PDB file of C-alpha atoms in Angstrom:
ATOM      1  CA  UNK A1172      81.886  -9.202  29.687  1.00 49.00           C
ATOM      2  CA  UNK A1173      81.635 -10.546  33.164  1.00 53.00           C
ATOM      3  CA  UNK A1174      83.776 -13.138  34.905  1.00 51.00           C
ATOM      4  CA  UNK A1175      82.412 -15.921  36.936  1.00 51.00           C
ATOM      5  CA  UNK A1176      84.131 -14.633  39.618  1.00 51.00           C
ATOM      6  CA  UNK A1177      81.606 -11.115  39.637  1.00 51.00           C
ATOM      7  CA  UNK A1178      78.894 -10.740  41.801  1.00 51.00           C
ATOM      8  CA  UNK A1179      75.933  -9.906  40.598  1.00 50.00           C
ATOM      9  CA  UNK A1180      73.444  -7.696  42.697  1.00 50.00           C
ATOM     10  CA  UNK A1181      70.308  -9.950  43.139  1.00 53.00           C
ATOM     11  CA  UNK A1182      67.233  -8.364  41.650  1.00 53.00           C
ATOM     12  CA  UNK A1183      64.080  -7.922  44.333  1.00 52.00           C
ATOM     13  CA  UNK A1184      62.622 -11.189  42.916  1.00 50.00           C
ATOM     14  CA  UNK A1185      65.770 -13.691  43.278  1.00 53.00           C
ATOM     15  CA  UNK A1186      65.929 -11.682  47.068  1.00 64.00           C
ATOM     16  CA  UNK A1187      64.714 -14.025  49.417  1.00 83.00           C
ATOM     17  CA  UNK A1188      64.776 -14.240  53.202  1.00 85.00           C
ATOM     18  CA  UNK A1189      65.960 -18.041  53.763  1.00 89.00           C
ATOM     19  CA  UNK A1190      66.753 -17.461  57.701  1.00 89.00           C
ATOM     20  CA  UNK A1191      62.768 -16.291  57.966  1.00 89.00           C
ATOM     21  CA  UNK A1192      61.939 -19.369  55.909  1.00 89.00           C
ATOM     22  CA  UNK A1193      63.871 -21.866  58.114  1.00 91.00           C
ATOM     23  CA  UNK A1194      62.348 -20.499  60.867  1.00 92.00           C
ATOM     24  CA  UNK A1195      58.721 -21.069  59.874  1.00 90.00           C
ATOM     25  CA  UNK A1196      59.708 -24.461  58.631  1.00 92.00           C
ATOM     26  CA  UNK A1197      61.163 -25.018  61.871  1.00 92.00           C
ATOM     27  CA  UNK A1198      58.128 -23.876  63.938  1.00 91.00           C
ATOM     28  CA  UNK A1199      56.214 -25.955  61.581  1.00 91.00           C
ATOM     29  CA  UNK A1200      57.413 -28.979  61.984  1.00 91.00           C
ATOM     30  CA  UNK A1201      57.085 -28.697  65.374  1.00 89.00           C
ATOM     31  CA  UNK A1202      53.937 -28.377  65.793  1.00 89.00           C
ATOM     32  CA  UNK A1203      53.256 -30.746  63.830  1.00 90.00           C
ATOM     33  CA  UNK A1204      55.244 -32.862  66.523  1.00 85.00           C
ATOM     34  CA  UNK A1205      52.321 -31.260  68.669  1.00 84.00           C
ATOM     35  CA  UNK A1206      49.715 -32.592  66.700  1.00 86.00           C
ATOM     36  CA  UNK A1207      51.279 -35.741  66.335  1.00 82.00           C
ATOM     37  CA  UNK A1208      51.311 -36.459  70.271  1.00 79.00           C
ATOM     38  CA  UNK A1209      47.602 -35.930  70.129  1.00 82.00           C
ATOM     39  CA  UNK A1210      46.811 -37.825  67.262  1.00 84.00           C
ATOM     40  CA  UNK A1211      48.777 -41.148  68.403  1.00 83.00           C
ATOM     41  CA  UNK A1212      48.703 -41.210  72.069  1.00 78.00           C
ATOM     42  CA  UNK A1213      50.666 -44.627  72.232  1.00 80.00           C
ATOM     43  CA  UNK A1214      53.023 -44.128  70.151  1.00 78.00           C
ATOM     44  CA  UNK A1215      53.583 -40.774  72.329  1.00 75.00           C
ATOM     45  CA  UNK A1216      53.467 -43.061  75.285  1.00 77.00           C
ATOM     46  CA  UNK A1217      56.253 -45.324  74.088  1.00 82.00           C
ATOM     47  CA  UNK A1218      58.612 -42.426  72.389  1.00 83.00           C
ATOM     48  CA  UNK A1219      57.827 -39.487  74.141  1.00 81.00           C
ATOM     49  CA  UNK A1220      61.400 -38.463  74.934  1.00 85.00           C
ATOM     50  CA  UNK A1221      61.874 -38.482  71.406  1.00 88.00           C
ATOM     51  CA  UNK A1222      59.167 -36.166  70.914  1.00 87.00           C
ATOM     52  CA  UNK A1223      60.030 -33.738  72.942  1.00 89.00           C
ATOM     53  CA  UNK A1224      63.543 -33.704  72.187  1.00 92.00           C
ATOM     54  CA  UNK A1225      62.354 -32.922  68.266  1.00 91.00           C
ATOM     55  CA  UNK A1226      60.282 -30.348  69.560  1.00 92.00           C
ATOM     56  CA  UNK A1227      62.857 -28.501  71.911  1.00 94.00           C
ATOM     57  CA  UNK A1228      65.437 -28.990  69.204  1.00 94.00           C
ATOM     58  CA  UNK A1229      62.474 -27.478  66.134  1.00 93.00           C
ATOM     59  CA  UNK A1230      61.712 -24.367  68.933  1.00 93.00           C
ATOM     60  CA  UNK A1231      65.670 -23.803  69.623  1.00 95.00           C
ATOM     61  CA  UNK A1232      66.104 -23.453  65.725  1.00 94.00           C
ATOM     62  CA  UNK A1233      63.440 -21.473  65.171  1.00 93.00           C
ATOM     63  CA  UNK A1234      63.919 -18.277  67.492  1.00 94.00           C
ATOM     64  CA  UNK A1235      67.514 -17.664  66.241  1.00 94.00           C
ATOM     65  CA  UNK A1236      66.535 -17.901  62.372  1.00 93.00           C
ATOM     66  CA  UNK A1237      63.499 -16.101  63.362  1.00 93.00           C
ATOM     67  CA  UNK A1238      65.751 -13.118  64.621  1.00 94.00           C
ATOM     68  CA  UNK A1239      67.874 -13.484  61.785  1.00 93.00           C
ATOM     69  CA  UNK A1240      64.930 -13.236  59.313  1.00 92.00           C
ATOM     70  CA  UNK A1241      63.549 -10.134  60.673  1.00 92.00           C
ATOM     71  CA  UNK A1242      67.016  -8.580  60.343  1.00 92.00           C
ATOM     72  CA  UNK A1243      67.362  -9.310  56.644  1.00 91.00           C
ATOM     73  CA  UNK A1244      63.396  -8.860  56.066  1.00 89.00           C
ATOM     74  CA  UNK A1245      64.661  -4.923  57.229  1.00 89.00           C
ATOM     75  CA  UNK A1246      67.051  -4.977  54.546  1.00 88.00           C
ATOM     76  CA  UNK A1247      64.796  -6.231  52.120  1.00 86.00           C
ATOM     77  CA  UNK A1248      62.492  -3.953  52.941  1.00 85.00           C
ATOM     78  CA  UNK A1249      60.177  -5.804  54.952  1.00 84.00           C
ATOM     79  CA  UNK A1250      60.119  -9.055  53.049  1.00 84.00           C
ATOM     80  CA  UNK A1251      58.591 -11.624  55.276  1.00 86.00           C
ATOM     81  CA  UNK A1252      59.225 -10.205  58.757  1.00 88.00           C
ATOM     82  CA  UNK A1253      55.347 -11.399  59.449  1.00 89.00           C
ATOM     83  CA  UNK A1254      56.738 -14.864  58.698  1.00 89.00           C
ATOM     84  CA  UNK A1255      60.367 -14.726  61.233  1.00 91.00           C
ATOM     85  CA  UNK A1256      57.928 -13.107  63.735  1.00 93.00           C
ATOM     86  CA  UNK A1257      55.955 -15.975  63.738  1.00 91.00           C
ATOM     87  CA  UNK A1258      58.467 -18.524  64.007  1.00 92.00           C
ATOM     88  CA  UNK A1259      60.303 -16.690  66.793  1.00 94.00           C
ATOM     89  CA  UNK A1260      56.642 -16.639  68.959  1.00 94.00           C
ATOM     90  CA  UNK A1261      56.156 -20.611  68.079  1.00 93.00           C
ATOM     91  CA  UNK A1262      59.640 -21.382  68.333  1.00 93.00           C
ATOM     92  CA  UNK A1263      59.219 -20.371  72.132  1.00 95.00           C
ATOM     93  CA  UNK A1264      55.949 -22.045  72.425  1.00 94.00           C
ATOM     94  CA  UNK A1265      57.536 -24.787  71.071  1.00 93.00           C
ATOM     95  CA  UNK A1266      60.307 -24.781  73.880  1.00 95.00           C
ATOM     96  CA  UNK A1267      58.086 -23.804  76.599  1.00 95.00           C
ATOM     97  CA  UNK A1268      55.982 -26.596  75.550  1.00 91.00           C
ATOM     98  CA  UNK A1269      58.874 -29.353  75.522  1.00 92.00           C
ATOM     99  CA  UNK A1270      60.031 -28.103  78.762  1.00 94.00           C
ATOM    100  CA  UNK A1271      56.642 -28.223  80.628  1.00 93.00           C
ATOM    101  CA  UNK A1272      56.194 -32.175  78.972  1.00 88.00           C
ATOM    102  CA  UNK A1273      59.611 -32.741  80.786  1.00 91.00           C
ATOM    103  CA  UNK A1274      58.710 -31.681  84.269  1.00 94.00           C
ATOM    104  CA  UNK A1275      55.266 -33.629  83.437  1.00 89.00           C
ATOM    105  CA  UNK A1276      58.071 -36.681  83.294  1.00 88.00           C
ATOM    106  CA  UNK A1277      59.572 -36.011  85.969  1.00 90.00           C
ATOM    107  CA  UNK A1278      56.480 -35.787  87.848  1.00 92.00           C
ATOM    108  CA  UNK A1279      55.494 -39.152  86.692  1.00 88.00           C
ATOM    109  CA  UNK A1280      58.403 -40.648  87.368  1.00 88.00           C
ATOM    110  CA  UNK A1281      58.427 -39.189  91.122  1.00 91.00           C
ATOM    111  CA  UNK A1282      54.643 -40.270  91.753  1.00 90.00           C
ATOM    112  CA  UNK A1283      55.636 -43.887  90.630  1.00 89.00           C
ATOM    113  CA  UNK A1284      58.459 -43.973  93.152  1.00 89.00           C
ATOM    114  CA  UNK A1285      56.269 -42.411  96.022  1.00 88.00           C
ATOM    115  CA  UNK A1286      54.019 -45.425  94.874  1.00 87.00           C
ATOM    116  CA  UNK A1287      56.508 -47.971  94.945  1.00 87.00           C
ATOM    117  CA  UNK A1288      57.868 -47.188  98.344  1.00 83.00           C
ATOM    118  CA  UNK A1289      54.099 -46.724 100.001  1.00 79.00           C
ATOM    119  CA  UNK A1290      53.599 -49.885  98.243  1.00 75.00           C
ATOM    120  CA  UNK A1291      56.480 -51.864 100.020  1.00 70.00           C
TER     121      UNK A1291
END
């Protein structure tokens, strides 16, 4: 008889990789953030910061669970490594992108004050 307090081994089909799974999700949902600020430019132009603050915060969730994922997917003998490595590469895509969209703010916001001070 076993005790709820036993451990049972999990068998190779209840073994999952959840970190490699978060990561994808992660990486997925931010690019859909992506696609989003193509699909509605205005609403991009009115919550942008928002945006890009999902999609740092989607990228900076996704490389660590990606690294985590590829460690267990060794253990598990190679169970979805493909999957953590491609959250880890969109995960910095995803933070790369965010960061270039902030110094494309800052850049606006710069040539509106050189344009207000010619202006005056």
């Amino acid at each position: 008889m076993t005790s709820s307090s036993q451990q049972t081994a999990p068998s190779t089909m209840e073994a999952r990789n959840k970190p490699a799974r978060v990561s994808i999700w992660s990486a997925a949902m931010g690019v859909v953030l992506i696609l989003a600020i193509f699909a509605t430019p205005m609403l991009w132009l009115m919550y942008g910061s928002y945006y890009t603050f999902a999609m740092f915060v989607f990228g900076v969730v996704a490389i660590p669970a990606g690294h985590l994922g590829r460690r267990r997917g060794k253990r598990l003998g190679g169970r979805d490594r493909g999957l953590a490595l491609l959250g880890i590469v969109t995960g910095w895509l995803l933070v790369f992108c965010s960061l270039l969209l902030l110094l494309v703010y800052a850049g606006a916001l710069v040539g509106i004050g050189f344009l207000t001070d010619s202006a005056s």
